[in-house]
Coordinates of C-alpha atoms in Angstrom, one line a residue:
Chain A
M262 CA 1.9 -26.2 18.1
K263 CA 5.2 -27.8 18.9
I264 CA 8.3 -25.7 19.1
D265 CA 11.1 -27.6 17.3
A266 CA 14.4 -26.2 18.4
L267 CA 16.2 -27.4 15.3
K268 CA 13.7 -25.9 12.9
T269 CA 13.6 -22.6 14.8
L270 CA 17.4 -22.4 14.7
G271 CA 17.3 -23.3 11.0
F272 CA 14.9 -20.4 10.3
I273 CA 16.9 -17.9 12.3
A274 CA 20.1 -19.1 10.5
A275 CA 18.4 -18.6 7.2
L276 CA 17.4 -15.0 8.2
I277 CA 21.0 -14.2 9.2
M278 CA 22.3 -15.6 6.0
L279 CA 19.9 -13.5 4.0
Q280 CA 20.9 -10.4 6.0
Q281 CA 24.6 -11.2 5.4
L282 CA 24.0 -11.7 1.7
I283 CA 22.3 -8.3 1.4
A284 CA 25.1 -6.6 3.4
F285 CA 27.7 -8.2 1.1
G286 CA 25.8 -6.9 -2.0
N287 CA 25.5 -3.4 -0.4
N288 CA 29.2 -3.3 0.2
N289 CA 30.4 -4.7 -3.1
F290 CA 28.0 -3.6 -5.8
R291 CA 27.8 0.1 -6.7
H292 CA 24.1 0.2 -7.6
L293 CA 23.0 -1.5 -4.4
Q294 CA 25.3 0.8 -2.4
E295 CA 23.7 3.9 -4.0
Q296 CA 20.3 2.5 -3.4
S297 CA 21.0 2.0 0.3
S298 CA 22.5 5.4 0.7
I299 CA 19.6 7.1 -1.1
I300 CA 17.1 5.2 1.0
E301 CA 18.9 6.2 4.2
S302 CA 19.6 9.9 3.3
N303 CA 16.1 10.6 2.0
D304 CA 14.5 8.6 4.8
I305 CA 12.5 6.7 2.2
D306 CA 10.4 3.9 3.6
P307 CA 11.1 1.1 1.1
S308 CA 9.0 -1.3 3.0
A309 CA 6.0 0.7 1.9
L310 CA 5.2 -1.6 -0.9
F311 CA 1.6 -0.5 -0.5
Y312 CA 0.1 2.7 -1.8
M313 CA 1.5 5.3 0.5
E314 CA 1.8 9.0 0.4
S315 CA 5.3 9.4 1.9
R316 CA 6.3 12.9 2.8
L317 CA 8.9 12.8 0.0
A318 CA 6.4 11.9 -2.6
L319 CA 4.0 14.6 -1.4
S320 CA 6.7 17.2 -1.6
A321 CA 7.6 16.0 -5.1
E322 CA 4.0 16.4 -6.2
K323 CA 3.8 19.9 -4.8
T324 CA 7.0 20.9 -6.6
V325 CA 5.7 19.7 -10.0
R326 CA 2.3 21.3 -9.4
K327 CA 3.9 24.6 -8.6
L328 CA 6.1 24.4 -11.7
I329 CA 3.2 23.6 -14.0
N330 CA 1.1 26.4 -12.6
E331 CA 3.9 29.0 -13.0
Chain B
M898 CA -32.0 -3.7 10.2
V899 CA -28.4 -3.9 9.1
N900 CA -27.0 -7.3 8.3
W901 CA -23.5 -7.2 9.8
T902 CA -21.4 -9.0 7.4
E903 CA -17.6 -8.6 7.1
D904 CA -18.2 -5.8 4.5
T905 CA -20.6 -3.7 6.5
T906 CA -18.6 -4.3 9.7
A907 CA -15.4 -3.2 7.9
I908 CA -17.1 0.0 6.7
L909 CA -18.3 0.8 10.3
L910 CA -14.9 0.1 11.9
G911 CA -13.1 2.1 9.1
F912 CA -15.4 5.0 9.7
V913 CA -15.0 4.8 13.5
I914 CA -11.2 5.3 12.9
I915 CA -11.8 8.0 10.4
L916 CA -14.2 10.0 12.6
L917 CA -11.9 9.7 15.5
A918 CA -9.1 11.0 13.4
L919 CA -11.3 13.8 12.0
A920 CA -12.4 14.9 15.5
A921 CA -8.8 14.9 16.9
F922 CA -6.7 16.0 14.0
L923 CA -9.1 18.4 12.2
L924 CA -12.1 19.6 14.2
A925 CA -10.3 20.3 17.5
P926 CA -7.4 22.4 16.3
Y927 CA -9.2 23.8 13.2
S928 CA -10.2 27.3 14.3
R929 CA -6.9 28.0 16.0
V930 CA -4.7 26.8 13.1
D931 CA -6.9 28.2 10.4
S932 CA -7.0 31.8 11.8
S933 CA -3.3 31.6 12.6
L934 CA -2.5 30.4 9.0
L935 CA -4.7 33.1 7.4
S936 CA -2.8 35.9 9.1
A937 CA 0.6 34.3 8.5
Q938 CA 0.0 33.6 4.8
A939 CA -0.5 37.4 4.2
S940 CA 3.3 37.7 4.6
S941 CA 5.2 37.7 1.3
D942 CA 7.9 35.2 2.5
F943 CA 5.3 32.7 3.9
S944 CA 6.1 29.0 3.6
V945 CA 3.7 26.4 4.8
A946 CA 6.6 24.0 5.6
A947 CA 8.4 26.6 7.7
W948 CA 5.2 27.6 9.4
S949 CA 4.5 24.0 10.3
A950 CA 8.0 23.6 11.7
D951 CA 7.7 26.7 13.9
N952 CA 4.1 26.1 15.1
D953 CA 2.7 23.2 17.1
T954 CA -0.6 22.4 15.4
G955 CA -1.5 19.4 17.5
N956 CA -2.8 18.9 21.0
A957 CA -2.4 16.3 23.8
V958 CA -4.9 13.9 22.1
T959 CA -3.2 14.0 18.6
A960 CA 0.2 13.6 20.2
F961 CA -1.0 10.6 22.2
L962 CA -2.7 9.0 19.1
S963 CA 0.3 9.5 16.8
D964 CA 2.8 8.4 19.5
T965 CA 0.8 5.3 20.2
V966 CA 0.4 4.1 16.6
N967 CA 4.0 4.9 15.7
G968 CA 5.5 3.8 18.9
A969 CA 4.0 0.4 18.7
R970 CA 6.4 -0.4 15.9
P971 CA 9.9 -1.5 16.9
A972 CA 12.6 1.0 16.0
R973 CA 15.2 0.6 13.3
W974 CA 18.1 -1.7 14.1
S975 CA 21.2 -3.2 12.6
V976 CA 22.9 -5.9 14.6
S977 CA 20.9 -6.6 17.8
P978 CA 17.1 -6.8 17.6
L979 CA 17.0 -5.9 21.3
S980 CA 18.0 -2.4 20.4
A981 CA 14.7 -1.9 18.6
F982 CA 12.7 -2.1 21.8
S983 CA 12.3 0.6 24.5
T984 CA 10.0 1.4 27.4
H985 CA 8.1 3.8 25.1
F986 CA 7.6 0.9 22.7
F987 CA 6.1 -1.3 25.4
I988 CA 3.8 1.4 26.7
S989 CA 2.6 2.3 23.2
T990 CA 2.2 -1.3 22.2
L991 CA 0.0 -1.9 25.2
F992 CA -2.3 1.0 24.5
F993 CA -2.4 0.3 20.8
F994 CA -3.2 -3.4 21.3
I995 CA -6.0 -2.6 23.7
A996 CA -7.5 -0.1 21.2
L997 CA -7.3 -2.6 18.2
C998 CA -8.6 -5.4 20.3
V999 CA -11.6 -3.4 21.5
L1000 CA -12.3 -2.3 18.0
F1001 CA -12.2 -5.8 16.4
T1002 CA -13.9 -7.5 19.4
A1003 CA -16.8 -5.0 18.8
G1004 CA -16.7 -6.1 15.1
M1005 CA -16.9 -9.8 16.2
V1006 CA -19.9 -9.0 18.4
L1007 CA -21.7 -7.3 15.5
M1008 CA -21.0 -10.3 13.3
K1009 CA -22.3 -12.6 16.1
K1010 CA -19.0 -14.5 16.3
P1011 CA -17.4 -15.7 19.6
T1012 CA -15.4 -12.9 21.3
A1013 CA -13.5 -14.6 24.2
V1014 CA -11.6 -17.0 21.9
F1015 CA -11.0 -14.1 19.5
V1016 CA -9.0 -12.1 22.0
S1017 CA -6.4 -14.8 22.7
G1018 CA -5.9 -15.5 19.0
F1019 CA -5.6 -11.8 18.4
I1020 CA -2.8 -11.5 20.8
F1021 CA -0.8 -14.0 18.8
I1022 CA -1.5 -12.3 15.4
F1023 CA -0.7 -8.9 16.9
A1024 CA 2.6 -10.3 18.2
L1025 CA 3.4 -11.7 14.7
G1026 CA 2.7 -8.2 13.3
I1027 CA 5.3 -6.7 15.7
L1028 CA 7.8 -9.4 14.6
A1029 CA 7.1 -8.6 10.9
Y1030 CA 7.7 -4.8 11.6
L1031 CA 10.9 -5.8 13.6
L1032 CA 12.3 -7.7 10.6
A1033 CA 11.2 -4.9 8.1
N1034 CA 13.2 -2.4 10.2
Q1035 CA 16.5 -4.2 10.1
T1036 CA 19.0 -2.1 8.1
E1037 CA 19.8 -4.6 5.4
F1038 CA 16.3 -5.9 4.9
R1039 CA 15.0 -2.3 4.8
S1040 CA 17.6 -1.3 2.1
M1041 CA 16.3 -4.1 -0.2
G1042 CA 12.6 -3.1 0.4
L1043 CA 11.8 -6.4 2.2
G1044 CA 8.7 -4.9 3.9
Y1045 CA 6.4 -5.9 6.7
A1046 CA 3.9 -7.4 4.3
L1047 CA 6.4 -9.9 3.1
W1048 CA 7.6 -10.8 6.6
A1049 CA 4.0 -11.1 7.9
I1050 CA 3.1 -13.6 5.2
L1051 CA 6.4 -15.5 5.5
L1052 CA 6.3 -15.8 9.3
G1053 CA 2.7 -16.9 9.1
L1054 CA 3.5 -19.5 6.4
V1055 CA 6.5 -20.8 8.3
I1056 CA 4.6 -21.2 11.6
T1057 CA 1.6 -22.9 10.0
N1058 CA 3.5 -25.2 7.6
I1059 CA 6.6 -26.1 9.8
F1060 CA 5.4 -25.8 13.4
G1061 CA 1.6 -26.1 13.0
I1062 CA -0.9 -23.4 13.8
P1063 CA -2.1 -23.2 17.5
E1064 CA -5.8 -23.9 17.6
F1065 CA -6.6 -20.9 19.8
V1066 CA -5.4 -18.6 17.0
R1067 CA -8.0 -19.7 14.4
P1068 CA -10.9 -17.5 15.6
A1069 CA -8.8 -14.4 15.1
L1070 CA -7.8 -15.3 11.6
Q1071 CA -10.0 -12.7 9.9
P1072 CA -7.9 -11.5 7.0
E1073 CA -10.9 -10.2 5.1
L1074 CA -12.1 -8.0 8.0
Y1075 CA -8.6 -6.5 8.5
I1076 CA -8.1 -5.9 4.8
K1077 CA -11.4 -4.3 4.1
T1078 CA -11.2 -2.0 7.2
G1079 CA -7.7 -1.0 5.9
L1080 CA -9.1 -0.4 2.4
V1081 CA -11.8 2.0 3.8
L1082 CA -8.9 3.9 5.4
L1083 CA -7.0 3.8 2.1
G1084 CA -10.0 5.5 0.4
A1085 CA -9.4 8.5 2.6
E1086 CA -6.0 9.0 1.1
V1087 CA -7.2 8.9 -2.5
L1088 CA -8.0 12.5 -3.2
F1089 CA -9.6 13.2 -6.6
G1090 CA -8.9 16.9 -6.5
K1091 CA -5.2 16.4 -6.8
V1092 CA -5.4 15.1 -10.4
M1093 CA -6.9 18.3 -11.6
A1094 CA -4.0 20.4 -10.4
I1095 CA -1.2 18.2 -11.7
G1096 CA -1.4 18.6 -15.5
L1097 CA -2.2 16.8 -18.7
P1098 CA 0.9 14.8 -19.7
G1099 CA 0.9 12.8 -16.5
I1100 CA -2.8 12.1 -16.8
F1101 CA -2.3 10.8 -20.3
V1102 CA 0.6 8.6 -19.3
A1103 CA -1.1 7.2 -16.2
W1104 CA -4.7 7.0 -17.2
I1105 CA -4.5 5.8 -20.8
V1106 CA -1.7 3.3 -20.6
T1107 CA -2.9 1.7 -17.3
P1108 CA -6.4 0.6 -18.4
V1109 CA -5.0 -0.6 -21.8
V1110 CA -2.3 -2.7 -20.0
L1111 CA -4.8 -4.0 -17.5
I1112 CA -7.4 -5.1 -20.0
S1113 CA -4.7 -6.5 -22.5
T1114 CA -3.0 -8.5 -19.7
F1115 CA -6.4 -10.0 -18.5
W1116 CA -7.3 -10.9 -22.1
F1117 CA -3.8 -12.4 -22.6
G1118 CA -4.1 -14.5 -19.5
Q1119 CA -7.6 -15.8 -20.5
K1120 CA -7.1 -16.3 -24.2
V1121 CA -3.5 -17.1 -24.7
L1122 CA -2.2 -18.5 -21.4
K1123 CA -5.6 -20.0 -20.6
I1124 CA -5.2 -19.3 -16.8
G1125 CA -8.0 -21.3 -15.1
S1126 CA -8.8 -18.8 -12.4
K1127 CA -10.2 -15.5 -13.6
T1128 CA -9.7 -14.0 -10.1
L1129 CA -6.0 -14.8 -10.1
N1130 CA -5.7 -13.4 -13.6
I1131 CA -7.3 -10.1 -12.8
T1132 CA -5.5 -9.7 -9.4
I1133 CA -2.1 -10.1 -11.1
S1134 CA -3.1 -7.8 -14.0
A1135 CA -4.2 -5.1 -11.6
D1136 CA -1.3 -5.5 -9.3
M1137 CA 1.2 -5.2 -12.2
S1138 CA -0.5 -2.4 -14.1
V1139 CA -1.8 -0.1 -11.4
C1140 CA 0.0 0.3 -8.1
G1141 CA 1.2 -3.0 -6.8
V1142 CA 0.1 -4.6 -3.5
S1143 CA -2.7 -2.1 -2.7
A1144 CA -4.3 -2.6 -6.1
A1145 CA -3.9 -6.4 -5.7
I1146 CA -5.6 -6.2 -2.3
A1147 CA -8.5 -4.0 -3.5
T1148 CA -9.0 -6.1 -6.7
A1149 CA -8.8 -9.4 -4.8
A1150 CA -11.4 -8.2 -2.3
A1151 CA -13.6 -6.9 -5.1
C1152 CA -13.6 -10.2 -7.1
K1153 CA -13.4 -12.4 -4.0
A1154 CA -10.1 -14.0 -5.0
T1155 CA -8.7 -16.7 -2.6
K1156 CA -6.0 -16.0 0.0
E1157 CA -3.5 -18.0 -2.1
E1158 CA -4.2 -16.0 -5.2
L1159 CA -3.7 -12.7 -3.4
T1160 CA -0.4 -14.1 -1.9
T1161 CA 0.8 -15.1 -5.3
A1162 CA 0.0 -11.6 -6.8
V1163 CA 1.6 -9.8 -3.8
G1164 CA 4.7 -12.1 -3.9
L1165 CA 5.2 -11.4 -7.7
S1166 CA 4.8 -7.7 -7.2
M1167 CA 7.4 -7.6 -4.4
I1168 CA 10.0 -9.6 -6.2
F1169 CA 9.7 -7.5 -9.4
T1170 CA 9.5 -4.2 -7.6
S1171 CA 12.8 -5.0 -5.9
I1172 CA 14.4 -5.9 -9.2
M1173 CA 13.0 -2.9 -11.2
M1174 CA 13.8 -0.4 -8.4
V1175 CA 17.5 -1.1 -9.2
A1176 CA 17.5 -2.2 -12.8
L1177 CA 15.3 0.6 -14.4
P1178 CA 17.4 3.6 -13.2
A1179 CA 20.6 1.7 -14.1
F1180 CA 19.3 1.2 -17.7
I1181 CA 18.1 4.8 -18.0
N1182 CA 21.5 6.0 -16.9
A1183 CA 23.3 3.6 -19.2
V1184 CA 21.4 4.7 -22.4
G1185 CA 21.5 8.4 -21.4
M1186 CA 17.7 8.9 -21.4
P1187 CA 16.5 12.4 -20.5
E1188 CA 15.5 12.9 -16.8
V1189 CA 11.9 13.8 -17.4
L1190 CA 11.3 10.8 -19.8
G1191 CA 13.1 8.5 -17.3
G1192 CA 11.1 9.8 -14.4
A1193 CA 7.8 9.4 -16.3
W1194 CA 8.8 5.8 -17.3
I1195 CA 9.6 4.9 -13.7
G1196 CA 6.5 6.4 -12.3
G1197 CA 4.3 4.6 -14.8
T1198 CA 5.8 1.2 -14.5
I1199 CA 7.2 0.5 -11.0
D1200 CA 4.4 -0.8 -8.8
A1201 CA 4.8 0.8 -5.4
T1202 CA 5.0 4.5 -4.5
G1203 CA 7.9 4.1 -2.1
A1204 CA 9.9 2.2 -4.7
V1205 CA 9.1 4.8 -7.4
V1206 CA 10.5 7.5 -5.2
A1207 CA 13.6 5.5 -4.5
A1208 CA 14.2 4.7 -8.1
G1209 CA 13.4 8.3 -9.2
A1210 CA 16.0 9.6 -6.7
F1211 CA 18.7 7.7 -8.6
L1212 CA 18.2 9.9 -11.7
G1213 CA 17.9 13.4 -10.0
D1214 CA 15.3 15.7 -8.5
T1215 CA 13.3 16.4 -11.7
A1216 CA 13.0 12.7 -12.5
L1217 CA 12.0 12.0 -8.9
N1218 CA 9.3 14.7 -9.0
V1219 CA 7.9 13.5 -12.4
A1220 CA 8.0 9.8 -11.3
A1221 CA 6.2 10.5 -7.9
T1222 CA 3.6 12.6 -9.6
I1223 CA 2.7 10.1 -12.3
K1224 CA 2.5 7.4 -9.6
M1225 CA 0.1 9.4 -7.6
I1226 CA -2.2 10.1 -10.6
Q1227 CA -2.1 6.3 -11.3
N1228 CA -2.9 5.6 -7.6
I1229 CA -6.2 7.4 -8.0
L1230 CA -7.3 4.7 -10.4
I1231 CA -7.5 2.2 -7.5
G1232 CA -11.0 3.2 -6.5
V1233 CA -12.3 3.1 -10.1
L1234 CA -10.6 -0.2 -10.5
A1235 CA -12.2 -1.8 -7.4
F1236 CA -15.6 -0.5 -8.4
G1237 CA -15.3 -1.7 -12.0
V1238 CA -14.0 -5.1 -11.1
A1239 CA -16.8 -5.6 -8.5
V1240 CA -19.5 -4.6 -11.0
Y1241 CA -18.0 -6.8 -13.8
W1242 CA -17.7 -9.8 -11.5
A1243 CA -21.2 -9.4 -10.1
S1244 CA -22.8 -8.9 -13.5
K1245 CA -20.8 -11.0 -15.9
V1246 CA -18.4 -13.5 -14.3
E1247 CA -20.5 -14.9 -11.5
K1248 CA -23.7 -15.4 -13.5
D1249 CA -24.6 -18.7 -15.1
A1250 CA -24.6 -19.2 -18.9
G1251 CA -27.7 -17.6 -20.4
Q1252 CA -28.8 -16.0 -17.1
T1253 CA -29.7 -12.3 -17.1
V1254 CA -28.6 -10.5 -14.0
G1255 CA -30.8 -7.7 -12.7
A1256 CA -29.8 -4.7 -10.7
S1257 CA -31.0 -6.2 -7.4
E1258 CA -28.9 -9.3 -8.0
I1259 CA -25.8 -7.2 -8.9
W1260 CA -26.4 -5.3 -5.6
L1261 CA -26.7 -8.5 -3.7
R1262 CA -23.3 -9.8 -5.0
F1263 CA -21.6 -6.5 -4.9
P1264 CA -18.8 -6.3 -2.3
K1265 CA -20.2 -3.5 -0.1
F1266 CA -16.8 -2.5 1.3
V1267 CA -16.0 -0.8 -2.0
L1268 CA -18.7 1.7 -1.1
G1269 CA -16.9 2.5 2.1
F1270 CA -13.7 2.9 0.2
L1271 CA -15.3 5.3 -2.4
G1272 CA -17.3 7.1 0.4
A1273 CA -14.2 7.8 2.4
S1274 CA -12.5 9.0 -0.8
I1275 CA -15.3 11.4 -1.8
L1276 CA -15.7 12.7 1.8
F1277 CA -12.0 13.5 2.1
S1278 CA -11.8 14.9 -1.5
L1279 CA -14.6 17.3 -0.7
L1280 CA -13.2 18.2 2.7
Y1281 CA -9.8 18.8 1.2
E1282 CA -11.1 21.1 -1.5
S1283 CA -13.4 23.1 0.9
L1284 CA -10.5 24.0 3.3
N1285 CA -8.0 26.8 2.9
P1286 CA -5.2 25.0 0.9
N1287 CA -2.6 25.6 3.6
T1288 CA -4.9 24.5 6.4
A1289 CA -5.6 21.3 4.3
I1290 CA -1.8 20.6 4.0
V1291 CA -1.2 21.2 7.7
L1292 CA -4.2 19.5 9.3
V1293 CA -5.2 16.9 6.7
E1294 CA -2.1 15.9 4.8
N1295 CA 0.4 16.2 7.6
G1296 CA -1.8 15.2 10.5
L1297 CA -4.9 13.3 9.8
L1298 CA -3.7 11.2 6.8
D1299 CA -0.4 10.4 8.5
F1300 CA -2.4 8.8 11.3
T1301 CA -4.8 6.9 9.0
S1302 CA -2.0 5.7 6.8
D1303 CA -0.1 4.4 9.8
M1304 CA -3.3 2.6 11.0
R1305 CA -3.8 1.2 7.5
G1306 CA -0.3 -0.2 7.6
W1307 CA -1.0 -2.0 10.8
L1308 CA -4.3 -3.4 9.5
F1309 CA -2.7 -4.7 6.3
C1310 CA 0.1 -6.2 8.4
L1311 CA -2.5 -8.1 10.6
A1312 CA -4.2 -9.2 7.4
F1313 CA -1.1 -10.6 5.9
A1314 CA -0.1 -12.4 9.1
S1315 CA -3.6 -14.0 9.1
I1316 CA -3.2 -14.9 5.4
G1317 CA 0.2 -16.5 6.1
L1318 CA -1.1 -18.4 9.1
S1319 CA -4.1 -19.8 7.1
G1320 CA -2.0 -20.5 4.0
N1321 CA -0.7 -23.7 2.8
F1322 CA 2.5 -24.3 0.9
R1323 CA 0.9 -27.0 -1.3
Q1324 CA -2.0 -24.8 -2.3
L1325 CA 0.4 -21.9 -2.9
K1326 CA 2.6 -24.1 -5.1
S1327 CA -0.4 -25.1 -7.2
Q1328 CA -0.9 -21.5 -8.1
F1329 CA 2.4 -21.5 -10.0
H1330 CA 1.4 -24.6 -12.0
G1331 CA 3.1 -24.3 -15.4
G1332 CA 4.6 -21.0 -14.4
K1333 CA 1.6 -19.2 -15.9
P1334 CA 1.3 -16.4 -13.3
L1335 CA 5.0 -15.6 -13.8
I1336 CA 4.6 -15.5 -17.6
L1337 CA 1.5 -13.3 -17.2
Y1338 CA 3.4 -10.9 -15.0
V1339 CA 6.5 -10.7 -17.2
C1340 CA 4.5 -10.3 -20.5
G1341 CA 2.2 -7.7 -18.9
Q1342 CA 5.1 -5.8 -17.5
T1343 CA 6.9 -5.8 -20.9
L1344 CA 3.8 -4.3 -22.5
N1345 CA 3.5 -1.8 -19.7
L1346 CA 7.2 -0.8 -20.1
S1347 CA 6.8 -0.4 -23.9
L1348 CA 3.5 1.5 -23.9
T1349 CA 4.5 3.8 -20.9
L1350 CA 7.8 4.8 -22.6
L1351 CA 6.0 5.5 -25.9
M1352 CA 3.2 7.5 -24.2
A1353 CA 5.7 9.4 -22.0
W1354 CA 7.8 10.4 -25.0
L1355 CA 4.8 11.5 -27.0
M1356 CA 3.3 13.5 -24.2
F1357 CA 6.4 15.1 -22.7
Y1358 CA 8.3 15.7 -25.9
K1359 CA 5.8 16.0 -28.8
V1360 CA 2.4 17.1 -27.4
F1361 CA 3.4 19.2 -24.3
P1362 CA 7.1 20.1 -24.7
E1363 CA 6.5 23.5 -23.0
I1364 CA 5.7 21.7 -19.7
T1365 CA 8.8 19.5 -20.0
N1366 CA 10.9 22.6 -20.6
S1367 CA 9.5 24.3 -17.5
L1368 CA 10.4 21.3 -15.2

């Protein structure tokens, strides 16, 4: 494995550009802005693209179950 | 004498983690917590959430285990990645690495594979996993749902295809072992009992539409698009119709799909989940669709639970609750799906023309890890139902399953780092030949969107309107 400085810098630069692009979208588009704020305020783990029982999902399930049983 | 293959080793390692978690999170504190809960719940204003907040249900061992698994992930950061690291992180990482390394080295011993070379390679893969979690916890990447799985694959692919993979890493590239161990842990989270308590409309929406879409999409891929690889076809179909990446992983392992096929299915799922997470609530709001219908639609069509909750939250609390519930009912299908695909592949797809496949042959070809997955699911479902409901919530849902799901996240992360490291851009590109996987995903998802909307409207507004009114 050879560490190529130019390629490494290129990869890091691509990551920074992607991050800046998302930041621009979050600041300028209402839907993206709302999505970011909901994710932050509800502490949703959006990286959980796997099947995952987040606490929020569990509490949602309990609420529905309770309402149906009433 | 047990033949220690990847499947049997994964079952053993998965159950070692499960038994450890059972002993620490359930058996040790059980009598203390259960008796305390029994006396507390006699009070009229009892709330399990408030009780949990006021009472410490854990002990030194559970605190250490949870701290170690959680602490080994870099914290959230915005500008400087250095702010994600702390002394606690380094200590937790050291303990967690040693534990995982011992576990998988034991697995390598059982499978009669070299262990000394495994350890050095494992250090590299573990470090890549940490890097993947670091990128996933960056504020902007996090807000777009660019998760650790994506980063693990991407970093692995970049290292292999641009810099070249270090030779010492190869012995630790065991994606199947990591994935299957993670899937056994996933089984513990699939609790059958829940579905009985949730109600009929959601069951109809999730359990009728999902198999119809899965089978139709597979048929469409084979008969219309003529996709050469049946394993790629079923992996994408399951990924799109059931619950995203986890369904893709379980199906790919059950039908023995290649690493490139799994990567293709996972990549498609991630891209479309990110798009639908924003587009679907925007569309629902624009056309003024009722909250319950919108929530049911989101829950039945968006792939991942986290994304479903995020999208449901755009519409309001009722929509969020309905969406999350339908997604959970759908998630239970994952075990049935893995079992069904494994049996179908062993008995139909892998046999030669004209050959009759007997039960012993099916057993021989059957991916045994599916039994570990189902066994964990049945064990935990029975356990959950046998406990006092509040004790089950406090000790199993909030303690034990939190720990196993964190462990599973790590195992999938290691698996995707290994897949990326052993992947090849050229082979990956060949999967997209003619754009067929993309067409399959788009057509299948269109069918999924239409059928789910129709079924949700029928169930929530025509067949069970009283339940809708009560929400």
